[in-house]
PDB file of C-alpha atoms in Angstrom:
ATOM      1  CA  UNK A 859       0.000   0.000   0.000  1.00  0.00           C
ATOM      2  CA  UNK A 860       0.978   3.627  -0.382  1.00  0.00           C
ATOM      3  CA  UNK A 861       2.262   5.716   2.492  1.00  0.00           C
ATOM      4  CA  UNK A 862      -0.864   7.848   2.128  1.00  0.00           C
ATOM      5  CA  UNK A 863      -3.094   4.853   2.893  1.00  0.00           C
ATOM      6  CA  UNK A 864      -1.231   4.175   6.141  1.00  0.00           C
ATOM      7  CA  UNK A 865      -1.320   7.844   7.083  1.00  0.00           C
ATOM      8  CA  UNK A 866      -5.043   8.058   6.345  1.00  0.00           C
ATOM      9  CA  UNK A 867      -5.773   4.971   8.475  1.00  0.00           C
ATOM     10  CA  UNK A 868      -3.885   6.404  11.442  1.00  0.00           C
ATOM     11  CA  UNK A 869      -5.562   9.784  11.078  1.00  0.00           C
ATOM     12  CA  UNK A 870      -9.000   8.176  10.967  1.00  0.00           C
ATOM     13  CA  UNK A 871      -8.267   6.664  14.370  1.00  0.00           C
ATOM     14  CA  UNK A 872      -6.562   9.767  15.801  1.00  0.00           C
ATOM     15  CA  UNK A 873      -7.636  12.782  13.700  1.00  0.00           C
ATOM     16  CA  UNK A 874      -5.010  15.501  13.442  1.00  0.00           C
ATOM     17  CA  UNK A 875      -7.413  18.273  14.572  1.00  0.00           C
ATOM     18  CA  UNK A 876      -7.273  16.664  18.036  1.00  0.00           C
ATOM     19  CA  UNK A 877      -3.616  17.586  18.480  1.00  0.00           C
ATOM     20  CA  UNK A 878      -2.654  20.524  20.681  1.00  0.00           C
ATOM     21  CA  UNK A 879      -1.791  23.831  19.004  1.00  0.00           C
ATOM     22  CA  UNK A 880       1.908  23.480  19.922  1.00  0.00           C
ATOM     23  CA  UNK A 881       2.223  19.945  18.544  1.00  0.00           C
ATOM     24  CA  UNK A 882       3.516  18.640  15.193  1.00  0.00           C
ATOM     25  CA  UNK A 883       1.844  15.274  14.692  1.00  0.00           C
ATOM     26  CA  UNK A 884       1.269  13.612  11.335  1.00  0.00           C
ATOM     27  CA  UNK A 885       3.606  13.068   8.401  1.00  0.00           C
ATOM     28  CA  UNK A 886       7.213  13.927   9.218  1.00  0.00           C
ATOM     29  CA  UNK A 887       9.139  12.496   6.244  1.00  0.00           C
ATOM     30  CA  UNK A 888       7.908  10.831   3.064  1.00  0.00           C
ATOM     31  CA  UNK A 889       6.103  11.209  -0.245  1.00  0.00           C
ATOM     32  CA  UNK A 890       2.547  10.141   0.443  1.00  0.00           C
ATOM     33  CA  UNK A 891       1.471   9.413  -3.128  1.00  0.00           C
ATOM     34  CA  UNK A 892       4.698   7.852  -4.365  1.00  0.00           C
ATOM     35  CA  UNK A 893       6.122   5.777  -1.500  1.00  0.00           C
ATOM     36  CA  UNK A 894       4.983   2.182  -1.133  1.00  0.00           C
ATOM     37  CA  UNK A 895       5.276   0.730   2.362  1.00  0.00           C
ATOM     38  CA  UNK A 896       7.325  -2.447   2.768  1.00  0.00           C
ATOM     39  CA  UNK A 897       6.818  -2.659   6.524  1.00  0.00           C
ATOM     40  CA  UNK A 898       6.441  -0.520   9.620  1.00  0.00           C
ATOM     41  CA  UNK A 899       8.585  -0.225  12.738  1.00  0.00           C
ATOM     42  CA  UNK A 900       6.676   1.125  15.769  1.00  0.00           C
ATOM     43  CA  UNK A 901       8.282   3.159  18.558  1.00  0.00           C
ATOM     44  CA  UNK A 902       7.844   5.866  21.165  1.00  0.00           C
ATOM     45  CA  UNK A 903      10.742   8.090  20.038  1.00  0.00           C
ATOM     46  CA  UNK A 904      12.410   8.298  16.629  1.00  0.00           C
ATOM     47  CA  UNK A 905      16.154   8.003  17.193  1.00  0.00           C
ATOM     48  CA  UNK A 906      19.098   7.292  14.935  1.00  0.00           C
ATOM     49  CA  UNK A 907      19.099   3.752  16.301  1.00  0.00           C
ATOM     50  CA  UNK A 908      15.444   3.242  15.426  1.00  0.00           C
ATOM     51  CA  UNK A 909      15.987   4.472  11.855  1.00  0.00           C
ATOM     52  CA  UNK A 910      19.018   2.176  11.546  1.00  0.00           C
ATOM     53  CA  UNK A 911      16.905  -0.733  12.778  1.00  0.00           C
ATOM     54  CA  UNK A 912      14.159   0.001  10.244  1.00  0.00           C
ATOM     55  CA  UNK A 913      16.688  -0.009   7.408  1.00  0.00           C
ATOM     56  CA  UNK A 914      18.370  -3.170   8.716  1.00  0.00           C
ATOM     57  CA  UNK A 915      15.047  -5.018   8.925  1.00  0.00           C
ATOM     58  CA  UNK A 916      13.852  -3.882   5.520  1.00  0.00           C
ATOM     59  CA  UNK A 917      11.076  -1.591   6.810  1.00  0.00           C
ATOM     60  CA  UNK A 918      10.711   1.730   5.049  1.00  0.00           C
ATOM     61  CA  UNK A 919       8.291   3.310   7.540  1.00  0.00           C
ATOM     62  CA  UNK A 920       8.662   4.302  11.177  1.00  0.00           C
ATOM     63  CA  UNK A 921       5.520   5.166  13.131  1.00  0.00           C
ATOM     64  CA  UNK A 922       6.158   6.904  16.442  1.00  0.00           C
ATOM     65  CA  UNK A 923       4.251   8.560  19.248  1.00  0.00           C
ATOM     66  CA  UNK A 924       6.619  11.490  19.827  1.00  0.00           C
ATOM     67  CA  UNK A 925       7.302  13.570  16.700  1.00  0.00           C
ATOM     68  CA  UNK A 926      10.829  13.576  15.315  1.00  0.00           C
ATOM     69  CA  UNK A 927      10.301  17.099  13.951  1.00  0.00           C
ATOM     70  CA  UNK A 928       8.967  18.987  16.928  1.00  0.00           C
ATOM     71  CA  UNK A 929      10.802  22.282  16.686  1.00  0.00           C
ATOM     72  CA  UNK A 930      11.776  23.854  13.387  1.00  0.00           C
ATOM     73  CA  UNK A 931      15.113  22.930  11.828  1.00  0.00           C
ATOM     74  CA  UNK A 932      17.146  25.796  10.377  1.00  0.00           C
ATOM     75  CA  UNK A 933      19.718  23.448   8.910  1.00  0.00           C
ATOM     76  CA  UNK A 934      20.263  19.716   8.416  1.00  0.00           C
ATOM     77  CA  UNK A 935      23.987  19.206   8.879  1.00  0.00           C
ATOM     78  CA  UNK A 936      24.081  16.243  11.225  1.00  0.00           C
ATOM     79  CA  UNK A 937      24.967  18.416  14.196  1.00  0.00           C
ATOM     80  CA  UNK A 938      22.171  17.069  16.430  1.00  0.00           C
ATOM     81  CA  UNK A 939      20.555  13.654  16.962  1.00  0.00           C
ATOM     82  CA  UNK A 940      17.378  14.908  15.263  1.00  0.00           C
ATOM     83  CA  UNK A 941      19.299  16.157  12.212  1.00  0.00           C
ATOM     84  CA  UNK A 942      21.204  12.870  11.978  1.00  0.00           C
ATOM     85  CA  UNK A 943      17.968  10.863  12.183  1.00  0.00           C
ATOM     86  CA  UNK A 944      16.466  12.997   9.392  1.00  0.00           C
ATOM     87  CA  UNK A 945      19.535  12.454   7.179  1.00  0.00           C
ATOM     88  CA  UNK A 946      19.498   8.690   7.784  1.00  0.00           C
ATOM     89  CA  UNK A 947      15.781   8.444   7.101  1.00  0.00           C
ATOM     90  CA  UNK A 948      15.977  10.357   3.823  1.00  0.00           C
ATOM     91  CA  UNK A 949      19.101   8.547   2.634  1.00  0.00           C
ATOM     92  CA  UNK A 950      17.591   5.208   3.627  1.00  0.00           C
ATOM     93  CA  UNK A 951      14.222   5.909   2.041  1.00  0.00           C
ATOM     94  CA  UNK A 952      12.418   5.644   5.397  1.00  0.00           C
ATOM     95  CA  UNK A 953       9.173   7.551   5.891  1.00  0.00           C
ATOM     96  CA  UNK A 954       8.193   8.767   9.352  1.00  0.00           C
ATOM     97  CA  UNK A 955       4.715   9.342  10.776  1.00  0.00           C
ATOM     98  CA  UNK A 956       4.038  10.514  14.337  1.00  0.00           C
ATOM     99  CA  UNK A 957       0.756  10.345  16.230  1.00  0.00           C
ATOM    100  CA  UNK A 958       1.206  12.455  19.357  1.00  0.00           C
ATOM    101  CA  UNK A 959      -1.338  14.537  21.271  1.00  0.00           C
ATOM    102  CA  UNK A 960      -4.014  13.565  18.766  1.00  0.00           C
ATOM    103  CA  UNK A 961      -3.460   9.948  19.881  1.00  0.00           C
ATOM    104  CA  UNK A 962      -3.453  11.045  23.537  1.00  0.00           C
ATOM    105  CA  UNK A 963      -6.870  12.641  23.110  1.00  0.00           C
ATOM    106  CA  UNK A 964      -8.519  10.074  20.841  1.00  0.00           C
ATOM    107  CA  UNK A 965     -11.106   7.507  21.878  1.00  0.00           C
ATOM    108  CA  UNK A 966      -9.245   4.247  22.358  1.00  0.00           C
ATOM    109  CA  UNK A 967      -5.934   6.120  22.433  1.00  0.00           C
ATOM    110  CA  UNK A 968      -2.968   6.244  24.799  1.00  0.00           C
ATOM    111  CA  UNK A 969      -4.872   6.802  28.031  1.00  0.00           C
ATOM    112  CA  UNK A 970      -7.397   4.086  27.221  1.00  0.00           C
ATOM    113  CA  UNK A 971      -4.500   1.661  26.674  1.00  0.00           C
ATOM    114  CA  UNK A 972      -3.087   2.507  30.120  1.00  0.00           C
ATOM    115  CA  UNK A 973      -6.525   1.964  31.683  1.00  0.00           C
ATOM    116  CA  UNK A 974      -6.780  -1.382  29.893  1.00  0.00           C
ATOM    117  CA  UNK A 975      -3.420  -2.515  31.254  1.00  0.00           C
ATOM    118  CA  UNK A 976      -4.512  -1.555  34.766  1.00  0.00           C
ATOM    119  CA  UNK A 977      -7.775  -3.490  34.445  1.00  0.00           C
ATOM    120  CA  UNK A 978     -10.076  -0.506  34.873  1.00  0.00           C
ATOM    121  CA  UNK A 979     -13.744  -0.681  33.894  1.00  0.00           C
ATOM    122  CA  UNK A 980     -16.255   1.998  32.848  1.00  0.00           C
ATOM    123  CA  UNK A 981     -13.424   3.994  31.286  1.00  0.00           C
ATOM    124  CA  UNK A 982     -14.386   7.355  29.831  1.00  0.00           C
ATOM    125  CA  UNK A 983     -12.980  10.791  29.123  1.00  0.00           C
ATOM    126  CA  UNK A 984     -12.623  13.543  31.645  1.00  0.00           C
ATOM    127  CA  UNK A 985     -11.558  17.081  30.782  1.00  0.00           C
ATOM    128  CA  UNK A 986     -13.600  16.429  27.646  1.00  0.00           C
ATOM    129  CA  UNK A 987     -13.534  18.528  24.517  1.00  0.00           C
ATOM    130  CA  UNK A 988     -15.232  18.427  21.130  1.00  0.00           C
ATOM    131  CA  UNK A 989     -13.149  19.228  18.045  1.00  0.00           C
ATOM    132  CA  UNK A 990     -14.759  19.276  14.607  1.00  0.00           C
ATOM    133  CA  UNK A 991     -17.626  17.265  16.038  1.00  0.00           C
ATOM    134  CA  UNK A 992     -15.257  14.627  17.500  1.00  0.00           C
ATOM    135  CA  UNK A 993     -15.502  13.900  21.217  1.00  0.00           C
ATOM    136  CA  UNK A 994     -12.072  13.712  22.820  1.00  0.00           C
ATOM    137  CA  UNK A 995     -10.361  14.259  26.136  1.00  0.00           C
ATOM    138  CA  UNK A 996      -6.966  14.905  27.676  1.00  0.00           C
ATOM    139  CA  UNK A 997      -7.457  12.182  30.275  1.00  0.00           C
ATOM    140  CA  UNK A 998      -9.589   9.181  31.140  1.00  0.00           C
ATOM    141  CA  UNK A 999     -11.126   7.946  34.360  1.00  0.00           C
ATOM    142  CA  UNK A1000     -12.220   4.444  35.300  1.00  0.00           C
ATOM    143  CA  UNK A1001     -12.969   2.085  38.157  1.00  0.00           C
ATOM    144  CA  UNK A1002     -11.210  -0.837  39.798  1.00  0.00           C
ATOM    145  CA  UNK A1003     -13.459  -3.864  40.150  1.00  0.00           C
ATOM    146  CA  UNK A1004     -11.953  -4.491  43.595  1.00  0.00           C
ATOM    147  CA  UNK A1005     -10.700  -1.507  45.587  1.00  0.00           C
ATOM    148  CA  UNK A1006      -7.068  -1.650  46.717  1.00  0.00           C
ATOM    149  CA  UNK A1007      -5.109   0.030  49.449  1.00  0.00           C
ATOM    150  CA  UNK A1008      -2.909   2.859  48.196  1.00  0.00           C
ATOM    151  CA  UNK A1009       0.296   0.835  48.631  1.00  0.00           C
ATOM    152  CA  UNK A1010      -1.161  -2.200  46.865  1.00  0.00           C
ATOM    153  CA  UNK A1011      -2.474  -0.074  44.008  1.00  0.00           C
ATOM    154  CA  UNK A1012       0.896   1.646  43.530  1.00  0.00           C
ATOM    155  CA  UNK A1013       2.563  -1.788  43.363  1.00  0.00           C
ATOM    156  CA  UNK A1014      -0.062  -2.860  40.812  1.00  0.00           C
ATOM    157  CA  UNK A1015       0.612   0.208  38.660  1.00  0.00           C
ATOM    158  CA  UNK A1016       4.379  -0.324  38.746  1.00  0.00           C
ATOM    159  CA  UNK A1017       3.987  -3.981  37.805  1.00  0.00           C
ATOM    160  CA  UNK A1018       1.536  -3.469  34.963  1.00  0.00           C
ATOM    161  CA  UNK A1019       3.347  -0.454  33.508  1.00  0.00           C
ATOM    162  CA  UNK A1020       6.825  -1.960  34.011  1.00  0.00           C
ATOM    163  CA  UNK A1021       7.925   1.024  36.078  1.00  0.00           C
ATOM    164  CA  UNK A1022      10.914   0.717  38.388  1.00  0.00           C
ATOM    165  CA  UNK A1023       9.848   3.545  40.667  1.00  0.00           C
ATOM    166  CA  UNK A1024       6.819   5.684  41.419  1.00  0.00           C
ATOM    167  CA  UNK A1025       6.884   9.218  42.814  1.00  0.00           C
ATOM    168  CA  UNK A1026       3.879   9.759  45.079  1.00  0.00           C
ATOM    169  CA  UNK A1027       2.477  12.104  47.660  1.00  0.00           C
ATOM    170  CA  UNK A1028       1.645  10.657  51.082  1.00  0.00           C
ATOM    171  CA  UNK A1029      -0.245   7.375  51.024  1.00  0.00           C
ATOM    172  CA  UNK A1030      -3.995   7.734  50.876  1.00  0.00           C
ATOM    173  CA  UNK A1031      -5.693   6.339  53.972  1.00  0.00           C
ATOM    174  CA  UNK A1032      -8.768   5.120  52.115  1.00  0.00           C
ATOM    175  CA  UNK A1033      -9.176   2.475  49.414  1.00  0.00           C
ATOM    176  CA  UNK A1034      -8.462   3.362  45.803  1.00  0.00           C
ATOM    177  CA  UNK A1035     -11.387   2.639  43.497  1.00  0.00           C
ATOM    178  CA  UNK A1036     -11.721   5.502  40.990  1.00  0.00           C
ATOM    179  CA  UNK A1037      -8.584   6.207  38.954  1.00  0.00           C
ATOM    180  CA  UNK A1038      -7.783   9.130  36.628  1.00  0.00           C
ATOM    181  CA  UNK A1039      -5.045   8.815  34.000  1.00  0.00           C
ATOM    182  CA  UNK A1040      -3.036  11.103  31.750  1.00  0.00           C
ATOM    183  CA  UNK A1041       0.021   9.650  30.019  1.00  0.00           C
ATOM    184  CA  UNK A1042       3.077  11.840  29.576  1.00  0.00           C
ATOM    185  CA  UNK A1043       3.122  15.193  31.394  1.00  0.00           C
ATOM    186  CA  UNK A1044      -0.329  15.505  32.955  1.00  0.00           C
ATOM    187  CA  UNK A1045      -0.125  17.637  36.072  1.00  0.00           C
ATOM    188  CA  UNK A1046      -2.421  20.227  34.463  1.00  0.00           C
ATOM    189  CA  UNK A1047      -5.264  17.724  34.961  1.00  0.00           C
ATOM    190  CA  UNK A1048      -4.881  17.337  38.737  1.00  0.00           C
ATOM    191  CA  UNK A1049      -7.742  19.727  39.602  1.00  0.00           C
ATOM    192  CA  UNK A1050     -10.006  18.030  37.051  1.00  0.00           C
ATOM    193  CA  UNK A1051      -9.193  14.594  38.457  1.00  0.00           C
ATOM    194  CA  UNK A1052     -10.110  15.789  41.926  1.00  0.00           C
ATOM    195  CA  UNK A1053     -13.386  17.319  40.716  1.00  0.00           C
ATOM    196  CA  UNK A1054     -14.234  14.008  39.000  1.00  0.00           C
ATOM    197  CA  UNK A1055     -13.965  12.219  42.350  1.00  0.00           C
ATOM    198  CA  UNK A1056     -10.825  10.244  41.564  1.00  0.00           C
ATOM    199  CA  UNK A1057      -9.068   8.485  44.426  1.00  0.00           C
ATOM    200  CA  UNK A1058      -5.822   8.286  42.450  1.00  0.00           C
ATOM    201  CA  UNK A1059      -4.210  10.127  39.548  1.00  0.00           C
ATOM    202  CA  UNK A1060      -1.544   8.506  37.369  1.00  0.00           C
ATOM    203  CA  UNK A1061       0.721  10.424  35.021  1.00  0.00           C
ATOM    204  CA  UNK A1062       4.238  10.312  33.619  1.00  0.00           C
ATOM    205  CA  UNK A1063       5.817  13.468  34.962  1.00  0.00           C
ATOM    206  CA  UNK A1064       4.879  16.336  37.200  1.00  0.00           C
ATOM    207  CA  UNK A1065       6.309  19.535  38.653  1.00  0.00           C
ATOM    208  CA  UNK A1066       7.572  19.457  42.235  1.00  0.00           C
ATOM    209  CA  UNK A1067       5.061  21.853  43.792  1.00  0.00           C
ATOM    210  CA  UNK A1068       2.124  20.020  42.237  1.00  0.00           C
ATOM    211  CA  UNK A1069       2.615  17.227  44.779  1.00  0.00           C
ATOM    212  CA  UNK A1070       1.649  19.615  47.568  1.00  0.00           C
ATOM    213  CA  UNK A1071      -1.890  20.299  48.721  1.00  0.00           C
ATOM    214  CA  UNK A1072      -3.502  17.000  47.717  1.00  0.00           C
ATOM    215  CA  UNK A1073      -2.748  15.082  50.913  1.00  0.00           C
ATOM    216  CA  UNK A1074      -5.609  12.659  51.668  1.00  0.00           C
ATOM    217  CA  UNK A1075      -7.576  14.122  48.758  1.00  0.00           C
ATOM    218  CA  UNK A1076      -5.931  12.264  45.897  1.00  0.00           C
ATOM    219  CA  UNK A1077      -3.193   9.648  45.590  1.00  0.00           C
ATOM    220  CA  UNK A1078      -0.666  11.004  43.092  1.00  0.00           C
ATOM    221  CA  UNK A1079       1.350   8.353  41.227  1.00  0.00           C
ATOM    222  CA  UNK A1080       4.027   9.544  38.791  1.00  0.00           C
ATOM    223  CA  UNK A1081       5.765   6.676  36.979  1.00  0.00           C
ATOM    224  CA  UNK A1082       7.979   8.404  34.395  1.00  0.00           C
ATOM    225  CA  UNK A1083       7.182   9.746  30.937  1.00  0.00           C
ATOM    226  CA  UNK A1084       8.623   6.755  29.082  1.00  0.00           C
ATOM    227  CA  UNK A1085       6.970   4.255  31.411  1.00  0.00           C
ATOM    228  CA  UNK A1086       3.567   5.867  30.962  1.00  0.00           C
ATOM    229  CA  UNK A1087       3.737   5.792  27.168  1.00  0.00           C
ATOM    230  CA  UNK A1088       6.016   3.006  25.927  1.00  0.00           C
ATOM    231  CA  UNK A1089       3.031   0.709  25.368  1.00  0.00           C
ATOM    232  CA  UNK A1090       1.832   3.247  22.790  1.00  0.00           C
ATOM    233  CA  UNK A1091       4.003   1.399  20.262  1.00  0.00           C
ATOM    234  CA  UNK A1092       1.839  -1.685  20.853  1.00  0.00           C
ATOM    235  CA  UNK A1093      -1.291   0.419  20.428  1.00  0.00           C
ATOM    236  CA  UNK A1094      -0.039   1.705  17.070  1.00  0.00           C
ATOM    237  CA  UNK A1095       0.783  -1.841  15.992  1.00  0.00           C
ATOM    238  CA  UNK A1096      -2.685  -3.067  16.914  1.00  0.00           C
ATOM    239  CA  UNK A1097      -4.451  -0.281  15.048  1.00  0.00           C
ATOM    240  CA  UNK A1098      -2.332  -0.768  11.925  1.00  0.00           C
ATOM    241  CA  UNK A1099      -2.807  -4.539  12.033  1.00  0.00           C
ATOM    242  CA  UNK A1100      -6.575  -4.018  11.990  1.00  0.00           C
ATOM    243  CA  UNK A1101      -6.338  -1.828   8.892  1.00  0.00           C
ATOM    244  CA  UNK A1102      -3.553  -3.738   7.106  1.00  0.00           C
ATOM    245  CA  UNK A1103      -3.420  -7.349   8.341  1.00  0.00           C
ATOM    246  CA  UNK A1104      -0.750  -8.376   5.806  1.00  0.00           C
ATOM    247  CA  UNK A1105       1.609  -5.451   6.401  1.00  0.00           C
ATOM    248  CA  UNK A1106       4.821  -6.570   8.153  1.00  0.00           C
ATOM    249  CA  UNK A1107       5.298  -4.602  11.375  1.00  0.00           C
ATOM    250  CA  UNK A1108       7.292  -4.909  14.575  1.00  0.00           C
ATOM    251  CA  UNK A1109       7.980  -3.023  17.793  1.00  0.00           C
ATOM    252  CA  UNK A1110      11.454  -1.454  17.649  1.00  0.00           C
ATOM    253  CA  UNK A1111      13.958  -3.416  19.736  1.00  0.00           C
ATOM    254  CA  UNK A1112      16.168  -0.324  19.915  1.00  0.00           C
ATOM    255  CA  UNK A1113      13.442   1.713  21.629  1.00  0.00           C
ATOM    256  CA  UNK A1114      14.742   2.669  25.052  1.00  0.00           C
ATOM    257  CA  UNK A1115      14.206   5.064  27.915  1.00  0.00           C
ATOM    258  CA  UNK A1116      16.589   8.042  27.691  1.00  0.00           C
ATOM    259  CA  UNK A1117      16.449   8.248  31.512  1.00  0.00           C
ATOM    260  CA  UNK A1118      18.561   5.826  33.550  1.00  0.00           C
ATOM    261  CA  UNK A1119      17.556   5.090  37.160  1.00  0.00           C
ATOM    262  CA  UNK A1120      20.607   4.539  39.376  1.00  0.00           C
TER     263      UNK A1120
END
């Protein structure tokens, strides 16, 4: 199939109008009408290593969550990792598509995948918005079938999200049943999560002072940006497999967390 067909399928699932005004989701590199897709490599971040892996495995498309081209490039000389990845992709004939905040806000998107991994039920948007007639939301909220103590729920989150650590405020002294989620950097949703009656709020990163003032109101659980979103590559694979069941695709083995915990 053509690159345009793959791009169209992804944008039907996560329409570009859902992205935030500061974002740069969508096609990053490629000729939509001319390029035929031999296979897709799925990842969180587009790095030089990921592009090398795509070329080595005979895939001429990389589909990522985080955009490679986020800020404007004034030159492409190989001076930065982004510039080098661009050069390798163009020289290697590798197209790049990124589904970022549009995938965060889409029905069935990133936050729904986190809720699924945690076993939540009755999952729905909070902080809802409607864009071009499409219902979307920056976060989701759902329910645990069996309430857990705060410490047990934190352990459950770490296990299911493969997180080594969790940064939390003081332990909640009531059971956790209702859980709000925002993958990535989601501290802006803390007040909304509280208004929605959440017992716990999970996100990837948060500012220091945001941990203060929610004691015994809301259990804050911050697991790391990468840890909150690395399963997005699996989500992208699943959506593409539904649209193109014969298209070869794999999760990048070179995908890795840029943060090391010591």
